[in-house]
Structure formats: C-alpha cells, structure tokens
mmCIF file of C-alpha atoms and ligand atoms in Angstrom:
data_model
loop_
_atom_site.group_PDB
_atom_site.id
_atom_site.type_symbol
_atom_site.label_atom_id
_atom_site.label_comp_id
_atom_site.label_asym_id
_atom_site.label_seq_id
_atom_site.Cartn_x
_atom_site.Cartn_y
_atom_site.Cartn_z
ATOM 1 C CA MET A 140 91.940 -154.837 -82.757
ATOM 2 C CA GLU A 141 91.808 -157.857 -80.494
ATOM 3 C CA GLY A 142 92.321 -161.205 -82.409
ATOM 4 C CA VAL A 143 93.865 -159.364 -85.384
ATOM 5 C CA GLU A 144 97.858 -160.035 -85.999
ATOM 6 C CA LYS A 145 99.957 -157.361 -85.038
ATOM 7 C CA LEU A 146 101.831 -155.413 -87.830
ATOM 8 C CA TRP A 147 105.082 -154.212 -86.976
ATOM 9 C CA ALA A 148 106.539 -151.295 -88.738
ATOM 10 C CA ASN A 149 109.539 -149.120 -88.261
ATOM 11 C CA SER A 150 108.839 -145.321 -88.300
ATOM 12 C CA GLY A 151 111.026 -142.758 -90.283
ATOM 13 C CA ASP A 152 109.296 -139.933 -88.805
ATOM 14 C CA SER A 153 108.996 -139.658 -84.997
ATOM 15 C CA HIS A 154 109.710 -136.572 -82.422
ATOM 16 C CA ILE A 155 110.975 -136.073 -78.782
ATOM 17 C CA VAL A 156 109.662 -133.178 -76.571
ATOM 18 C CA GLU A 157 112.753 -131.698 -74.894
ATOM 19 C CA PRO A 158 112.803 -131.333 -71.266
ATOM 20 C CA THR A 159 111.979 -127.860 -69.934
ATOM 21 C CA ASP A 160 115.099 -127.518 -68.004
ATOM 22 C CA LEU A 161 117.372 -128.572 -71.119
ATOM 23 C CA PHE A 162 119.089 -125.166 -71.676
ATOM 24 C CA SER A 163 119.497 -124.610 -68.076
ATOM 25 C CA LYS A 164 123.310 -125.276 -68.053
ATOM 26 C CA LEU A 165 124.083 -123.003 -70.979
ATOM 27 C CA PRO A 166 125.372 -119.470 -70.015
ATOM 28 C CA ASP A 167 122.729 -116.729 -69.758
ATOM 29 C CA HIS A 168 123.156 -115.122 -72.819
ATOM 30 C CA ILE A 169 123.045 -118.421 -75.002
ATOM 31 C CA ARG A 170 119.957 -119.736 -72.800
ATOM 32 C CA GLU A 171 117.960 -116.685 -73.646
ATOM 33 C CA CYS A 172 118.413 -117.129 -77.247
ATOM 34 C CA MET A 173 117.519 -120.962 -77.512
ATOM 35 C CA PRO A 174 114.041 -121.708 -78.708
ATOM 36 C CA ARG A 175 110.964 -121.535 -76.223
ATOM 37 C CA THR A 176 107.201 -121.492 -76.732
ATOM 38 C CA VAL A 177 104.595 -119.637 -74.867
ATOM 39 C CA LYS A 178 101.244 -121.225 -75.255
ATOM 40 C CA ASP A 179 98.186 -118.589 -75.515
ATOM 41 C CA PRO A 180 95.706 -119.688 -72.702
ATOM 42 C CA SER A 181 93.029 -119.758 -75.499
ATOM 43 C CA GLY A 182 94.961 -122.657 -76.810
ATOM 44 C CA ALA A 183 94.579 -121.306 -80.363
ATOM 45 C CA PHE A 184 98.205 -120.223 -80.918
ATOM 46 C CA GLU A 185 101.561 -120.228 -79.415
ATOM 47 C CA THR A 186 104.444 -117.765 -79.484
ATOM 48 C CA ILE A 187 107.879 -119.277 -80.563
ATOM 49 C CA HIS A 188 110.916 -117.053 -79.524
ATOM 50 C CA VAL A 189 114.310 -117.744 -80.951
ATOM 51 C CA ASP A 190 117.421 -115.725 -80.886
ATOM 52 C CA GLY A 191 115.783 -112.131 -80.337
ATOM 53 C CA GLN A 192 112.863 -112.963 -82.881
ATOM 54 C CA GLU A 193 109.203 -114.201 -82.409
ATOM 55 C CA TRP A 194 106.531 -115.933 -84.466
ATOM 56 C CA VAL A 195 103.040 -116.722 -83.965
ATOM 57 C CA ARG A 196 101.963 -120.461 -84.725
ATOM 58 C CA ASP A 197 98.410 -121.618 -84.817
ATOM 59 C CA LEU A 198 97.762 -124.690 -82.974
ATOM 60 C CA PRO A 199 95.888 -127.466 -84.343
ATOM 61 C CA GLN A 200 92.270 -127.727 -83.787
ATOM 62 C CA VAL A 201 90.600 -131.070 -83.498
ATOM 63 C CA ASP A 202 87.281 -130.466 -85.373
ATOM 64 C CA PRO A 203 87.633 -127.985 -88.216
ATOM 65 C CA ASN A 204 83.810 -126.869 -88.012
ATOM 66 C CA ALA A 205 84.367 -126.221 -84.067
ATOM 67 C CA PRO A 206 84.902 -122.442 -82.802
ATOM 68 C CA ARG A 207 88.722 -121.564 -82.683
ATOM 69 C CA LYS A 208 88.391 -120.613 -79.219
ATOM 70 C CA PRO A 209 87.986 -122.048 -76.793
ATOM 71 C CA ARG A 210 90.086 -125.360 -77.833
ATOM 72 C CA LEU A 211 87.826 -128.403 -78.082
ATOM 73 C CA ASN A 212 88.759 -130.575 -75.355
ATOM 74 C CA ALA A 213 87.391 -134.021 -76.406
ATOM 75 C CA ARG A 214 88.873 -135.839 -79.545
ATOM 76 C CA PRO A 215 87.190 -138.354 -81.703
ATOM 77 C CA ASP A 216 88.664 -141.386 -79.803
ATOM 78 C CA GLY A 217 87.491 -139.899 -76.633
ATOM 79 C CA THR A 218 90.835 -138.750 -75.108
ATOM 80 C CA THR A 219 91.406 -135.333 -73.725
ATOM 81 C CA ASP A 220 94.128 -132.560 -74.056
ATOM 82 C CA ASP A 221 95.377 -133.710 -70.500
ATOM 83 C CA ASP A 222 95.639 -137.409 -71.644
ATOM 84 C CA PHE A 223 97.367 -135.868 -74.800
ATOM 85 C CA ILE A 224 99.868 -133.907 -72.952
ATOM 86 C CA GLU A 225 100.512 -136.720 -70.369
ATOM 87 C CA ARG A 226 101.306 -139.135 -73.639
ATOM 88 C CA TRP A 227 103.466 -136.251 -75.095
ATOM 89 C CA PHE A 228 105.785 -136.068 -72.221
ATOM 90 C CA ARG A 229 105.571 -140.000 -71.468
ATOM 91 C CA GLY A 230 107.743 -140.110 -74.826
ATOM 92 C CA ASN A 231 110.385 -138.632 -72.986
ATOM 93 C CA THR A 232 111.124 -141.379 -70.506
ATOM 94 C CA PRO A 233 112.786 -144.503 -72.393
ATOM 95 C CA ALA A 234 110.868 -147.263 -70.523
ATOM 96 C CA GLN A 235 107.587 -145.577 -71.164
ATOM 97 C CA ARG A 236 108.394 -144.732 -74.817
ATOM 98 C CA VAL A 237 109.217 -148.159 -75.521
ATOM 99 C CA ALA A 238 105.840 -149.581 -73.698
ATOM 100 C CA ASP A 239 104.122 -147.339 -76.249
ATOM 101 C CA LEU A 240 105.813 -148.201 -79.116
ATOM 102 C CA ASP A 241 105.164 -151.924 -78.107
ATOM 103 C CA ASP A 242 101.364 -151.193 -77.579
ATOM 104 C CA GLU A 243 101.397 -149.132 -80.988
ATOM 105 C CA GLY A 244 103.470 -152.035 -83.129
ATOM 106 C CA VAL A 245 106.166 -149.409 -83.818
ATOM 107 C CA TRP A 246 109.458 -150.992 -83.681
ATOM 108 C CA ALA A 247 112.546 -148.368 -84.417
ATOM 109 C CA GLU A 248 112.199 -144.918 -85.024
ATOM 110 C CA VAL A 249 114.125 -141.814 -86.332
ATOM 111 C CA ILE A 250 113.528 -139.534 -83.728
ATOM 112 C CA TYR A 251 113.687 -135.732 -84.595
ATOM 113 C CA PRO A 252 113.714 -132.787 -82.196
ATOM 114 C CA GLY A 253 110.610 -131.086 -80.822
ATOM 115 C CA LEU A 254 111.235 -127.750 -79.626
ATOM 116 C CA GLY A 255 114.614 -128.118 -81.013
ATOM 117 C CA ILE A 256 113.396 -128.271 -84.527
ATOM 118 C CA TRP A 257 112.914 -124.459 -84.510
ATOM 119 C CA ALA A 258 116.711 -123.918 -83.893
ATOM 120 C CA PHE A 259 117.284 -123.272 -87.721
ATOM 121 C CA ASN A 260 115.951 -119.860 -86.848
ATOM 122 C CA ILE A 261 119.068 -119.020 -84.890
ATOM 123 C CA ARG A 262 121.234 -116.344 -86.524
ATOM 124 C CA THR A 263 124.180 -116.242 -83.893
ATOM 125 C CA PRO A 264 126.859 -119.003 -84.775
ATOM 126 C CA GLU A 265 128.096 -119.116 -81.003
ATOM 127 C CA VAL A 266 123.946 -119.863 -80.144
ATOM 128 C CA ALA A 267 123.630 -122.459 -82.712
ATOM 129 C CA ARG A 268 126.900 -123.988 -81.943
ATOM 130 C CA LEU A 269 126.261 -124.518 -78.375
ATOM 131 C CA GLY A 270 122.501 -124.854 -78.377
ATOM 132 C CA CYS A 271 122.988 -127.842 -80.618
ATOM 133 C CA ARG A 272 125.536 -129.316 -78.814
ATOM 134 C CA VAL A 273 123.221 -129.341 -75.551
ATOM 135 C CA MET A 274 120.351 -130.854 -77.492
ATOM 136 C CA ASN A 275 122.613 -133.623 -79.019
ATOM 137 C CA GLU A 276 124.362 -134.498 -75.345
ATOM 138 C CA HIS A 277 120.606 -135.137 -74.619
ATOM 139 C CA MET A 278 119.607 -136.989 -77.494
ATOM 140 C CA ALA A 279 122.763 -139.332 -77.349
ATOM 141 C CA GLU A 280 121.884 -139.922 -73.601
ATOM 142 C CA PHE A 281 118.250 -140.741 -74.707
ATOM 143 C CA GLN A 282 119.181 -143.200 -77.533
ATOM 144 C CA SER A 283 121.946 -144.695 -75.352
ATOM 145 C CA HIS A 284 118.754 -146.364 -73.773
ATOM 146 C CA SER A 285 117.530 -148.482 -76.790
ATOM 147 C CA PRO A 286 118.753 -149.543 -79.988
ATOM 148 C CA ARG A 287 115.143 -148.697 -81.239
ATOM 149 C CA PHE A 288 115.637 -145.167 -80.737
ATOM 150 C CA VAL A 289 117.410 -143.335 -83.921
ATOM 151 C CA CYS A 290 117.935 -140.040 -82.986
ATOM 152 C CA CYS A 291 118.745 -137.255 -85.150
ATOM 153 C CA ALA A 292 121.733 -134.708 -84.246
ATOM 154 C CA SER A 293 120.849 -131.192 -84.534
ATOM 155 C CA ILE A 294 123.272 -129.310 -86.812
ATOM 156 C CA PRO A 295 124.230 -125.603 -86.478
ATOM 157 C CA MET A 296 123.544 -124.344 -89.683
ATOM 158 C CA VAL A 297 124.536 -120.419 -89.582
ATOM 159 C CA ASP A 298 128.444 -121.652 -90.309
ATOM 160 C CA VAL A 299 129.379 -124.657 -92.386
ATOM 161 C CA SER A 300 132.482 -125.138 -90.529
ATOM 162 C CA ASP A 301 130.568 -125.449 -87.303
ATOM 163 C CA ALA A 302 127.957 -127.729 -88.861
ATOM 164 C CA VAL A 303 130.873 -130.000 -90.442
ATOM 165 C CA ALA A 304 132.466 -130.089 -86.811
ATOM 166 C CA GLU A 305 129.105 -131.341 -85.362
ATOM 167 C CA VAL A 306 128.457 -133.904 -87.842
ATOM 168 C CA ARG A 307 131.897 -135.213 -87.397
ATOM 169 C CA ARG A 308 131.394 -135.103 -83.451
ATOM 170 C CA THR A 309 127.803 -136.730 -83.182
ATOM 171 C CA SER A 310 128.919 -139.387 -85.719
ATOM 172 C CA ALA A 311 131.466 -140.340 -83.317
ATOM 173 C CA ASP A 312 128.780 -139.934 -80.556
ATOM 174 C CA GLY A 313 126.815 -142.859 -82.268
ATOM 175 C CA PHE A 314 124.495 -140.796 -84.415
ATOM 176 C CA LEU A 315 122.876 -142.404 -87.573
ATOM 177 C CA ILE A 316 121.101 -139.272 -89.034
ATOM 178 C CA GLY A 317 121.296 -135.491 -88.685
ATOM 179 C CA PHE A 318 118.443 -133.302 -88.820
ATOM 180 C CA LEU A 319 118.550 -130.426 -91.270
ATOM 181 C CA PRO A 320 115.810 -127.963 -92.151
ATOM 182 C CA THR A 321 114.156 -128.164 -95.765
ATOM 183 C CA LYS A 322 115.841 -124.703 -96.457
ATOM 184 C CA PRO A 323 118.829 -123.339 -94.800
ATOM 185 C CA PRO A 324 118.830 -120.143 -92.214
ATOM 186 C CA LEU A 325 117.717 -116.857 -94.064
ATOM 187 C CA THR A 326 121.401 -115.667 -93.995
ATOM 188 C CA MET A 327 122.737 -118.585 -95.830
ATOM 189 C CA PRO A 328 122.620 -119.768 -99.636
ATOM 190 C CA GLU A 329 120.455 -122.150 -100.925
ATOM 191 C CA TYR A 330 121.475 -125.940 -100.641
ATOM 192 C CA ASN A 331 122.446 -126.201 -104.325
ATOM 193 C CA ASP A 332 125.474 -123.579 -103.629
ATOM 194 C CA ALA A 333 128.917 -124.743 -103.194
ATOM 195 C CA THR A 334 129.033 -123.372 -99.954
ATOM 196 C CA TRP A 335 127.458 -126.546 -98.627
ATOM 197 C CA ASP A 336 129.725 -128.897 -100.537
ATOM 198 C CA PRO A 337 131.609 -129.634 -97.367
ATOM 199 C CA LEU A 338 128.443 -130.530 -95.344
ATOM 200 C CA TRP A 339 127.695 -132.969 -97.997
ATOM 201 C CA ALA A 340 131.378 -134.457 -97.885
ATOM 202 C CA ALA A 341 131.195 -135.092 -94.170
ATOM 203 C CA PHE A 342 127.845 -136.697 -94.295
ATOM 204 C CA ALA A 343 129.269 -139.217 -96.811
ATOM 205 C CA GLU A 344 132.300 -139.303 -94.963
ATOM 206 C CA THR A 345 130.794 -140.390 -91.586
ATOM 207 C CA GLY A 346 127.787 -142.521 -93.311
ATOM 208 C CA MET A 347 125.435 -140.307 -91.439
ATOM 209 C CA ARG A 348 121.944 -140.131 -92.933
ATOM 210 C CA ILE A 349 120.610 -136.518 -93.613
ATOM 211 C CA GLY A 350 117.077 -136.253 -92.349
ATOM 212 C CA PHE A 351 114.852 -133.293 -93.981
ATOM 213 C CA HIS A 352 111.633 -132.962 -91.919
ATOM 214 C CA ILE A 353 108.840 -131.242 -93.791
ATOM 215 C CA GLY A 354 107.676 -127.752 -92.645
ATOM 216 C CA THR A 355 110.977 -126.626 -91.619
ATOM 217 C CA GLU A 356 111.849 -123.688 -93.710
ATOM 218 C CA PRO A 357 113.078 -120.566 -91.786
ATOM 219 C CA VAL A 358 110.284 -117.703 -91.398
ATOM 220 C CA PRO A 359 111.313 -114.070 -91.190
ATOM 221 C CA ALA A 360 110.661 -112.647 -87.811
ATOM 222 C CA ASN A 361 106.835 -111.497 -87.157
ATOM 223 C CA GLN A 362 105.387 -113.838 -89.724
ATOM 224 C CA ARG A 363 102.932 -116.239 -88.684
ATOM 225 C CA ILE A 364 104.463 -119.786 -89.048
ATOM 226 C CA GLY A 365 102.961 -122.214 -91.354
ATOM 227 C CA VAL A 366 100.623 -119.503 -92.940
ATOM 228 C CA TYR A 367 101.467 -119.117 -96.720
ATOM 229 C CA ILE A 368 98.076 -118.153 -97.884
ATOM 230 C CA ARG A 369 94.848 -117.030 -96.184
ATOM 231 C CA GLY A 370 91.277 -116.970 -97.050
ATOM 232 C CA ARG A 371 89.525 -119.651 -98.707
ATOM 233 C CA GLY A 372 90.543 -123.227 -98.376
ATOM 234 C CA ALA A 373 93.827 -121.817 -96.165
ATOM 235 C CA ALA A 374 93.727 -124.498 -93.665
ATOM 236 C CA VAL A 375 94.198 -127.503 -96.307
ATOM 237 C CA LEU A 376 96.249 -125.245 -98.722
ATOM 238 C CA ASN A 377 98.879 -124.004 -96.120
ATOM 239 C CA TYR A 378 98.984 -127.939 -94.980
ATOM 240 C CA VAL A 379 99.858 -128.689 -98.512
ATOM 241 C CA GLU A 380 102.243 -126.019 -98.771
ATOM 242 C CA THR A 381 104.539 -127.696 -95.910
ATOM 243 C CA THR A 382 105.208 -130.762 -98.075
ATOM 244 C CA TYR A 383 107.377 -129.071 -100.848
ATOM 245 C CA GLY A 384 110.187 -128.034 -98.983
ATOM 246 C CA GLY A 385 111.414 -131.332 -98.667
ATOM 247 C CA GLN A 386 110.969 -132.290 -102.516
ATOM 248 C CA ARG A 387 112.804 -128.979 -103.363
ATOM 249 C CA ALA A 388 115.485 -129.634 -100.966
ATOM 250 C CA ALA A 389 115.974 -133.542 -102.464
ATOM 251 C CA SER A 390 115.887 -131.865 -106.001
ATOM 252 C CA GLN A 391 118.629 -129.392 -104.963
ATOM 253 C CA LEU A 392 121.052 -132.032 -103.622
ATOM 254 C CA ILE A 393 120.436 -134.114 -107.077
ATOM 255 C CA THR A 394 121.030 -131.331 -109.724
ATOM 256 C CA SER A 395 123.755 -129.803 -107.992
ATOM 257 C CA GLY A 396 125.648 -132.965 -108.297
ATOM 258 C CA ALA A 397 125.927 -133.649 -104.673
ATOM 259 C CA LEU A 398 124.475 -136.932 -104.799
ATOM 260 C CA ASN A 399 126.742 -137.775 -107.721
ATOM 261 C CA ARG A 400 129.608 -136.958 -106.209
ATOM 262 C CA HIS A 401 128.409 -138.970 -102.902
ATOM 263 C CA PRO A 402 126.925 -142.098 -104.058
ATOM 264 C CA GLU A 403 127.041 -143.139 -100.553
ATOM 265 C CA LEU A 404 124.998 -140.244 -99.380
ATOM 266 C CA LYS A 405 121.397 -141.066 -98.361
ATOM 267 C CA VAL A 406 118.526 -138.664 -97.876
ATOM 268 C CA LEU A 407 115.294 -139.041 -95.677
ATOM 269 C CA VAL A 408 112.437 -136.755 -96.323
ATOM 270 C CA SER A 409 110.078 -137.275 -93.555
ATOM 271 C CA GLU A 410 106.249 -136.611 -93.083
ATOM 272 C CA GLY A 411 105.762 -135.312 -96.624
ATOM 273 C CA GLY A 412 104.122 -138.144 -98.336
ATOM 274 C CA ALA A 413 105.714 -140.117 -100.796
ATOM 275 C CA THR A 414 104.086 -140.135 -104.331
ATOM 276 C CA TRP A 415 105.938 -137.130 -105.069
ATOM 277 C CA GLY A 416 109.176 -139.003 -105.663
ATOM 278 C CA PRO A 417 108.413 -140.587 -108.925
ATOM 279 C CA PHE A 418 106.752 -137.303 -109.983
ATOM 280 C CA LEU A 419 109.639 -135.095 -108.961
ATOM 281 C CA ALA A 420 111.914 -137.792 -110.822
ATOM 282 C CA ASP A 421 110.194 -137.441 -114.210
ATOM 283 C CA ARG A 422 110.240 -133.854 -113.975
ATOM 284 C CA MET A 423 113.998 -133.703 -113.409
ATOM 285 C CA ASP A 424 114.640 -136.081 -116.278
ATOM 286 C CA GLU A 425 112.402 -133.784 -118.690
ATOM 287 C CA GLY A 426 114.337 -130.749 -117.516
ATOM 288 C CA TYR A 427 117.482 -132.423 -118.059
ATOM 289 C CA ARG A 428 116.803 -133.680 -121.104
ATOM 290 C CA GLN A 429 114.854 -130.668 -122.858
ATOM 291 C CA HIS A 430 117.563 -128.048 -121.251
ATOM 292 C CA GLY A 431 120.188 -130.201 -121.900
ATOM 293 C CA ALA A 432 122.271 -127.375 -123.440
ATOM 294 C CA ALA A 433 122.071 -125.354 -120.189
ATOM 295 C CA VAL A 434 122.545 -128.211 -117.783
ATOM 296 C CA GLU A 435 125.167 -127.469 -115.157
ATOM 297 C CA PRO A 436 126.786 -129.580 -113.788
ATOM 298 C CA ARG A 437 126.130 -132.761 -116.027
ATOM 299 C CA LEU A 438 125.482 -135.944 -114.334
ATOM 300 C CA SER A 439 126.540 -139.265 -114.433
ATOM 301 C CA LYS A 440 123.253 -140.647 -114.357
ATOM 302 C CA LEU A 441 119.530 -139.212 -114.932
ATOM 303 C CA PRO A 442 118.408 -137.078 -112.027
ATOM 304 C CA SER A 443 115.621 -139.949 -111.492
ATOM 305 C CA GLU A 444 118.178 -142.383 -110.873
ATOM 306 C CA TYR A 445 119.786 -140.437 -107.857
ATOM 307 C CA LEU A 446 116.008 -139.944 -106.247
ATOM 308 C CA TYR A 447 115.173 -143.799 -106.654
ATOM 309 C CA GLU A 448 118.254 -144.901 -105.323
ATOM 310 C CA GLN A 449 119.631 -142.150 -102.646
ATOM 311 C CA VAL A 450 116.464 -140.497 -101.662
ATOM 312 C CA TYR A 451 113.900 -142.118 -98.936
ATOM 313 C CA ALA A 452 110.344 -140.607 -97.964
ATOM 314 C CA SER A 453 108.270 -141.156 -95.139
ATOM 315 C CA PHE A 454 104.601 -140.952 -95.031
ATOM 316 C CA GLN A 455 101.710 -141.624 -92.254
ATOM 317 C CA HIS A 456 98.176 -142.140 -93.780
ATOM 318 C CA ASP A 457 98.332 -141.687 -97.762
ATOM 319 C CA ARG A 458 97.072 -144.577 -99.654
ATOM 320 C CA SER A 459 98.865 -143.577 -102.683
ATOM 321 C CA ALA A 460 102.334 -143.696 -100.793
ATOM 322 C CA VAL A 461 101.934 -147.456 -100.872
ATOM 323 C CA ALA A 462 101.331 -147.438 -104.587
ATOM 324 C CA ALA A 463 104.581 -145.692 -105.006
ATOM 325 C CA ASN A 464 106.276 -148.778 -104.410
ATOM 326 C CA TRP A 465 104.348 -151.379 -106.264
ATOM 327 C CA ALA A 466 103.046 -149.403 -108.927
ATOM 328 C CA MET A 467 105.940 -147.044 -109.633
ATOM 329 C CA GLY A 468 109.012 -148.743 -108.568
ATOM 330 C CA TRP A 469 110.342 -146.335 -106.029
ATOM 331 C CA ARG A 470 111.451 -148.785 -103.363
ATOM 332 C CA ASN A 471 112.477 -146.406 -100.900
ATOM 333 C CA VAL A 472 109.199 -145.618 -99.584
ATOM 334 C CA MET A 473 108.766 -145.903 -95.772
ATOM 335 C CA TRP A 474 106.222 -145.496 -93.074
ATOM 336 C CA GLY A 475 106.184 -142.988 -90.106
ATOM 337 C CA SER A 476 104.264 -142.365 -87.261
ATOM 338 C CA ASP A 477 104.925 -138.872 -86.295
ATOM 339 C CA TYR A 478 104.602 -139.877 -82.616
ATOM 340 C CA PRO A 479 103.413 -138.028 -80.514
ATOM 341 C CA HIS A 480 102.242 -135.456 -83.003
ATOM 342 C CA PHE A 481 98.714 -134.544 -83.435
ATOM 343 C CA GLU A 482 99.026 -135.569 -87.605
ATOM 344 C CA GLY A 483 100.491 -138.865 -86.285
ATOM 345 C CA THR A 484 99.164 -142.136 -85.951
ATOM 346 C CA PHE A 485 99.376 -142.413 -82.029
ATOM 347 C CA GLY A 486 96.443 -144.344 -80.802
ATOM 348 C CA HIS A 487 95.399 -145.730 -83.954
ATOM 349 C CA THR A 488 98.466 -147.173 -85.226
ATOM 350 C CA GLN A 489 97.386 -150.650 -85.878
ATOM 351 C CA LYS A 490 94.100 -149.537 -87.584
ATOM 352 C CA THR A 491 96.120 -147.599 -90.068
ATOM 353 C CA LEU A 492 98.777 -150.304 -90.674
ATOM 354 C CA HIS A 493 95.978 -152.706 -91.424
ATOM 355 C CA GLU A 494 94.073 -150.347 -93.570
ATOM 356 C CA LEU A 495 97.354 -149.551 -95.468
ATOM 357 C CA PHE A 496 98.798 -153.145 -95.769
ATOM 358 C CA ASP A 497 96.144 -155.732 -95.282
ATOM 359 C CA ASP A 498 95.570 -155.746 -99.307
ATOM 360 C CA THR A 499 99.062 -155.322 -100.163
ATOM 361 C CA ASP A 500 101.373 -157.948 -101.510
ATOM 362 C CA PRO A 501 103.745 -158.975 -98.817
ATOM 363 C CA VAL A 502 106.724 -158.182 -100.105
ATOM 364 C CA THR A 503 106.019 -154.573 -100.658
ATOM 365 C CA SER A 504 104.186 -154.372 -97.438
ATOM 366 C CA HIS A 505 107.557 -155.508 -95.577
ATOM 367 C CA ARG A 506 109.539 -153.128 -97.521
ATOM 368 C CA VAL A 507 107.481 -150.054 -96.814
ATOM 369 C CA ARG A 508 107.167 -150.959 -93.047
ATOM 370 C CA ILE A 509 110.349 -152.461 -92.446
ATOM 371 C CA GLY A 510 112.937 -153.042 -95.095
ATOM 372 C CA ALA A 511 113.606 -149.474 -96.540
ATOM 373 C CA PHE A 512 114.117 -148.162 -92.612
ATOM 374 C CA GLN A 513 116.628 -151.282 -92.227
ATOM 375 C CA GLU A 514 118.368 -150.323 -95.620
ATOM 376 C CA LEU A 515 119.008 -146.992 -94.313
ATOM 377 C CA PHE A 516 119.759 -147.839 -90.731
ATOM 378 C CA PRO A 517 121.405 -151.519 -91.185
ATOM 379 C CA THR A 518 122.940 -151.608 -87.752
ATOM 380 C CA VAL A 519 119.219 -151.387 -86.013
ATOM 381 C CA PRO A 520 118.057 -154.734 -85.054
ATOM 382 C CA PRO A 521 114.968 -156.153 -86.895
ATOM 383 C CA PRO A 522 111.433 -156.263 -85.234
ATOM 384 C CA PRO A 523 110.024 -159.277 -83.802
ATOM 385 C CA SER A 524 108.815 -161.962 -86.738
HETATM 386 MN MN1 MN B 892 107.090 -135.360 -87.821
#
C-alpha cells in the first residue's frame, strides 16, 4: 500500500485474549468454574469448559477445500499459525497493541473479551459475580494505558441485581461500554421481559453503552457451539445463523419499550453486518401498524425511529453495509476490525478500507470510519486528520 493515503478508522469490534493466569487469584472453587479452552492436537476443534459444563467448537480452517485435519499451516498472505498466535498475544501488551493499530490504520477500538465472552454460560451467581470482577479489573488496568482502548465490562447475567451492581461499579471505574450476550443465560427470561428493566435503567443512568457481540447465545451443555444445522451448506449456513442474535436482541429492546423509556440508552451490535438495520426497521414498523390492536406496550415513536437513532452496528467487509448509510439513511453504521480474530481484517486493514471507501462520498466515509464511533464515545480523542 506504499504511496497510498492511510485511511484511519475506529473499530466497533475488537478483542483481547486474556492472560492464562487471569483467574489464578480466585479461590479454587470459583477458578475451576471460569471459562477455559483445551485445543485438540489436530487443531480442528477445541473444548470449552465453563462452570461444570463443556462444549466442543470447530476451529476456523483457512481453506474450505483443504482436508479438516491436520490444520493447514500457511495462510494466503504467507503467514503461519505461529505468526498468528504470536500476533494474537501481542495484542495483550499495550505498547505492542498500539503499534499494531498504527500499522493497520485503526485508531480507537471497542475491545470485547476473548475467552471471557463465554462467561454468559456461567450458571452460579457467585462464580459470575467474582469472575466478571476479575476480568473487569484486568480490562480496567489495560484500558488505562491508552485512551484508544475502549474496553467492555463483562456483566454477571445470572442475577439481575449483580448485573446492575457491576454496571454501576465499572462505570465508576471508567468503563464506557458493557458487553452483553445476544441472548440471556438459559436460566433467565428473554430481554423483552420486565426482569431486565433495572439493567436497562442502570445503563441509561450511567451513560454506559450496551455492546452485543454476535454469536454469543448460550448453548445447552454438550452441544457443538456454532452448529445450528448440519449437512449441505452447513459452514455458510452456520456462519449466517450467528448474525441473527444481535438483531433479535436489538428488536427486543425496541419493542419492549426499553429504548422508549430511556432515550439516552444506546446499543451497539458488533460483527453482524449492518444492512439488517433498515430491513428490521421496516419489519417492526409493519408489525406495529398491522397488528396495532395487539401491540403492547405502545411506543412514543415508530420502532424504526429507535433503531435509526439508538442502535449502532459494526461490520468488517460487507460492501452493502456502507450503502446502508448513504442509500438507506441509517447513520449509525460503523466499521470494525475484529482484531485479532480470523474473520477480521488484521494484516489487510488498509486494503479493506480502501476497497470499501475509495468510491464512497467523503461524508459517508468519515461517518462510517470515524463519526459514528465518536458519537457513541465522545470522550475518546479523534484520529490524526
Ligand atoms: Mn468480534
């Protein structure tokens, strides 16, 4: 990309990989319940252990036509698994992470947990409470190193009063966003239930944003994570399935009246593309009008207006996502790198940004790369102009 202007972008979707000794200071009975993964020597899958349950998850393979085992070691860009793992953990060292961001042209990032993203499968309130506390202490320390790191607080979701307390505690500790799974733990009701009202009130009160990351629906123990369907087309079908949860969560917050009661409450759906926003807005408006007699609660505005104003979405590569802004009028579309994950743009961010934005008008380009993120996090300094 030499000689080509560097395009800066904020990322609405990045991750950290927790240090392996993160949970070591917890008492034994809690530590044993915290998420941990054991990778199969073949590299084809890993087993995830959380709170006495286990799940198997297939690991991404590089070439869909390559044999499943052993794992292919070379990538199309010439890097290897070893390079990748080295890079993966580089992101844990603040100075090295900033150097990576500078290389890639990524300015500030919403940083979700890595392993901690599985914490919503915890069933025991004490484990969730103490486990999230340790993860958040680590994230607080990490984000103190750079105003470009916007780390997500992990919220203990098996007890609503614990969840509320952790939102308040982490907000006071400087967090700007809390990560929630796209579906509550299996022991809890859906997000449209009144059980969750105190949590939405706590987010609104503190000004903390809600970050839903796709693919985070709890899975009953012993099921294969990410496998919704088998057989023909399964790899693509299962990838597509992971995107629906974020849409469902956003629509539940809208139709149940949470965004109506709290106009200051803002929600980010990360990694699920963005063109779904205008589509879902139309569908909800249609339901709201056509089934008007049965609609409860009544809202002050049409459902689409909440979505257009209070819901944001991040995407990595989707060309149609940029058009959701200029052609469909959803201003809250933002880009995301998914650093350092496989599905992300790490190593080719500038190429991706130029492909997405070189033919896009400057106002849309700025809004999607920078402006939407800044609106969500106004205290984060802007990128170099
Ligand atoms: Mn992600």
